[in-house]
Amino acid sequence: MSRIIVLGLLFKSPMHGYEMQQILQEERIDLWANLLPNSIYFALKQMQKEGFVKVRNTEKTGHRTRVIYEITEEGKKEFFRLLKGALGTPFRRYPADIYTSLSFLNVLPKSEIRVAIQKNISSLEKDISLWERGKEKKTKHFSMKEPLNAIFENGIEHIKADLKLLYYIKDNLETILNYIKECDEKGEI
């Protein structure tokens, strides 16, 4: 994901890594792209070696030196390839950690399970709030409201689906633990 974002930003305009970081934080791309700040610099260095980006110039501001990168023709080809690949690949992201944990839930004390589930619920509820604020902010300032609404609603609905599962687990913990115990006794899990 970092490669497509970095190349996409450079496709729009030459910039330095810190500027990319600022854009990612301002636009809250970090919420859905799972992109760590250092991964931008790593991607820039790696893609420079591969010939997809090059140094346009270097700026000195105070004690800092900022390297401004631009996309190369090969980088544009790579960007288009990655973009088409991302659009043409079915995306299936599941809360695999929760699915896996359910199989072994009975080894933890109920109190710890409840605390962990509540922590996850609280985190997802905060995420929904962030997404909703982002949606409101973006749709106020941009003319393409319908596509933005669709993107934000998709993200929010995914989070809500995960929340629904967590609430189900929380509300039915005893039943789930009994079911897991039965399955263990039968050797089914």
Coordinates of C-alpha atoms in Angstrom, one line a residue:
M1 CA 0.0 0.0 0.0
S2 CA 2.8 2.4 0.8
R3 CA 4.2 2.2 -2.8
I4 CA 0.9 3.1 -4.4
I5 CA 0.4 6.0 -2.1
V6 CA 3.9 7.4 -2.4
L7 CA 3.8 7.0 -6.2
G8 CA 0.3 8.5 -6.4
L9 CA 1.3 11.5 -4.4
L10 CA 4.4 12.0 -6.5
F11 CA 2.3 11.6 -9.6
K12 CA 0.4 14.6 -8.5
S13 CA 3.4 16.7 -7.6
P14 CA 7.1 16.4 -6.6
M15 CA 7.5 16.6 -2.8
H16 CA 9.6 15.5 0.2
G17 CA 8.8 12.7 2.6
Y18 CA 7.7 15.0 5.4
E19 CA 5.2 16.7 3.1
M20 CA 3.8 13.2 2.3
Q21 CA 3.5 12.5 6.0
Q22 CA 1.6 15.7 6.6
I23 CA -0.8 14.9 3.8
L24 CA -1.4 11.4 5.2
Q25 CA -2.1 12.7 8.7
E26 CA -4.2 15.7 7.5
E27 CA -6.3 13.4 5.2
R28 CA -6.3 10.6 7.9
I29 CA -5.1 8.2 5.3
D30 CA -3.3 6.5 8.1
L31 CA -6.7 5.3 9.5
W32 CA -7.3 3.0 6.6
A33 CA -4.0 2.5 4.8
N34 CA -2.2 0.9 7.7
L35 CA 0.8 3.1 6.8
L36 CA 3.5 3.9 9.4
P37 CA 5.4 7.2 9.0
N38 CA 8.8 5.5 8.5
S39 CA 7.4 3.3 5.7
I40 CA 7.2 6.4 3.5
Y41 CA 10.9 7.0 3.8
F42 CA 11.6 3.3 3.3
A43 CA 9.4 3.2 0.2
L44 CA 11.1 6.3 -1.2
K45 CA 14.6 4.9 -0.8
Q46 CA 13.6 1.5 -2.2
M47 CA 11.8 3.0 -5.2
Q48 CA 14.7 5.3 -5.8
K49 CA 17.0 2.2 -6.1
E50 CA 14.4 0.7 -8.4
G51 CA 14.3 3.8 -10.6
F52 CA 10.7 4.6 -9.9
V53 CA 11.5 7.9 -8.2
K54 CA 14.4 10.3 -8.3
V55 CA 15.7 13.2 -6.4
R56 CA 14.6 16.5 -8.0
N57 CA 16.5 18.7 -5.7
T58 CA 17.5 19.3 -2.1
E59 CA 16.3 22.1 0.2
K60 CA 18.1 23.3 3.2
T61 CA 15.8 24.9 5.9
G62 CA 17.6 25.8 9.1
H63 CA 19.4 22.7 10.2
R64 CA 17.3 20.3 8.1
T65 CA 17.9 19.1 4.6
R66 CA 14.8 18.0 2.7
V67 CA 15.1 15.8 -0.3
I68 CA 12.4 16.5 -2.9
Y69 CA 11.5 13.5 -5.0
E70 CA 9.7 13.2 -8.3
I71 CA 8.2 10.2 -10.1
T72 CA 10.1 8.9 -13.2
E73 CA 8.5 7.5 -16.3
E74 CA 9.2 4.0 -15.0
G75 CA 7.6 5.1 -11.8
K76 CA 4.4 6.2 -13.6
K77 CA 4.3 2.8 -15.3
E78 CA 4.7 1.1 -12.0
F79 CA 2.0 3.3 -10.4
F80 CA -0.5 2.5 -13.2
R81 CA 0.3 -1.2 -12.8
L82 CA -0.2 -1.1 -9.0
L83 CA -3.4 0.9 -9.4
K84 CA -4.9 -1.5 -11.9
G85 CA -3.8 -4.4 -9.8
A86 CA -5.4 -2.9 -6.6
L87 CA -8.7 -2.2 -8.4
G88 CA -8.8 -5.6 -10.0
T89 CA -8.0 -7.6 -6.9
P90 CA -11.0 -8.7 -4.7
F91 CA -10.4 -7.4 -1.2
R92 CA -11.2 -9.7 1.6
R93 CA -10.2 -8.4 5.0
Y94 CA -11.6 -10.2 7.9
P95 CA -11.0 -9.7 11.6
A96 CA -8.8 -12.8 11.6
D97 CA -7.5 -12.2 15.1
I98 CA -11.1 -12.3 16.5
Y99 CA -12.0 -15.4 14.5
T100 CA -8.9 -17.2 15.7
S101 CA -9.3 -16.1 19.3
L102 CA -12.9 -17.5 19.4
S103 CA -11.5 -21.0 19.0
F104 CA -9.4 -20.6 22.1
L105 CA -11.5 -18.3 24.1
N106 CA -12.1 -20.8 26.9
V107 CA -8.5 -20.6 28.1
L108 CA -8.8 -17.1 29.5
P109 CA -10.8 -16.0 32.5
K110 CA -14.1 -14.5 31.7
S111 CA -13.2 -11.2 33.3
E112 CA -10.2 -10.8 31.0
I113 CA -12.2 -11.7 27.9
R114 CA -14.8 -9.1 28.8
V115 CA -12.1 -6.4 29.4
A116 CA -10.4 -7.2 26.1
I117 CA -13.7 -7.2 24.1
Q118 CA -14.7 -3.9 25.7
K119 CA -11.3 -2.4 24.8
N120 CA -11.8 -3.5 21.2
I121 CA -15.4 -2.2 21.1
S122 CA -14.3 1.2 22.5
S123 CA -11.5 1.4 19.9
L124 CA -13.9 0.6 17.0
E125 CA -16.5 3.1 18.3
K126 CA -13.8 5.8 18.3
D127 CA -12.9 4.7 14.7
I128 CA -16.5 5.2 13.6
S129 CA -16.5 8.6 15.2
L130 CA -13.3 9.5 13.3
W131 CA -14.7 8.2 10.0
E132 CA -17.9 10.1 10.5
R133 CA -16.1 13.4 11.3
G134 CA -13.9 12.8 8.3
K135 CA -16.9 12.2 6.1
E136 CA -18.5 15.4 7.3
K137 CA -15.4 17.4 6.8
K138 CA -14.6 16.1 3.4
T139 CA -18.1 16.4 2.0
K140 CA -18.3 20.0 3.1
H141 CA -15.2 21.0 1.2
F142 CA -15.3 18.9 -1.9
S143 CA -17.7 18.9 -4.8
M144 CA -17.6 15.1 -5.4
K145 CA -19.9 14.3 -2.5
E146 CA -21.4 11.1 -3.8
P147 CA -18.1 9.2 -4.4
L148 CA -16.8 10.4 -1.0
N149 CA -19.9 9.4 0.8
A150 CA -19.7 5.9 -0.8
I151 CA -16.1 5.5 0.3
F152 CA -16.8 6.7 3.9
E153 CA -19.9 4.6 4.2
N154 CA -18.1 1.5 3.1
G155 CA -15.4 2.0 5.7
I156 CA -18.0 2.8 8.4
E157 CA -20.1 -0.3 7.5
H158 CA -17.0 -2.5 7.8
I159 CA -16.3 -1.2 11.2
K160 CA -19.9 -1.6 12.2
A161 CA -19.9 -5.2 11.1
D162 CA -16.9 -5.9 13.3
L163 CA -18.7 -4.1 16.2
K164 CA -21.8 -6.2 15.7
L165 CA -19.7 -9.4 16.0
L166 CA -18.0 -8.1 19.2
Y167 CA -21.3 -7.1 20.8
Y168 CA -22.6 -10.6 19.9
I169 CA -19.6 -12.2 21.6
K170 CA -20.0 -9.9 24.6
D171 CA -23.7 -10.5 24.9
N172 CA -23.4 -14.3 24.4
L173 CA -20.1 -15.1 26.1
E174 CA -21.5 -17.8 28.3
T175 CA -23.1 -19.6 25.4
I176 CA -20.0 -19.3 23.3
L177 CA -17.8 -20.6 26.1
N178 CA -20.1 -23.6 26.6
Y179 CA -20.1 -24.3 22.9
I180 CA -16.3 -24.2 22.7
K181 CA -16.1 -26.5 25.7
E182 CA -18.5 -29.0 24.1
C183 CA -16.5 -28.9 20.8
D184 CA -13.2 -29.4 22.8
E185 CA -14.7 -32.4 24.5
K186 CA -15.8 -33.9 21.2
G187 CA -12.4 -33.1 19.6
E188 CA -14.0 -30.8 17.0
I189 CA -11.9 -27.7 17.6

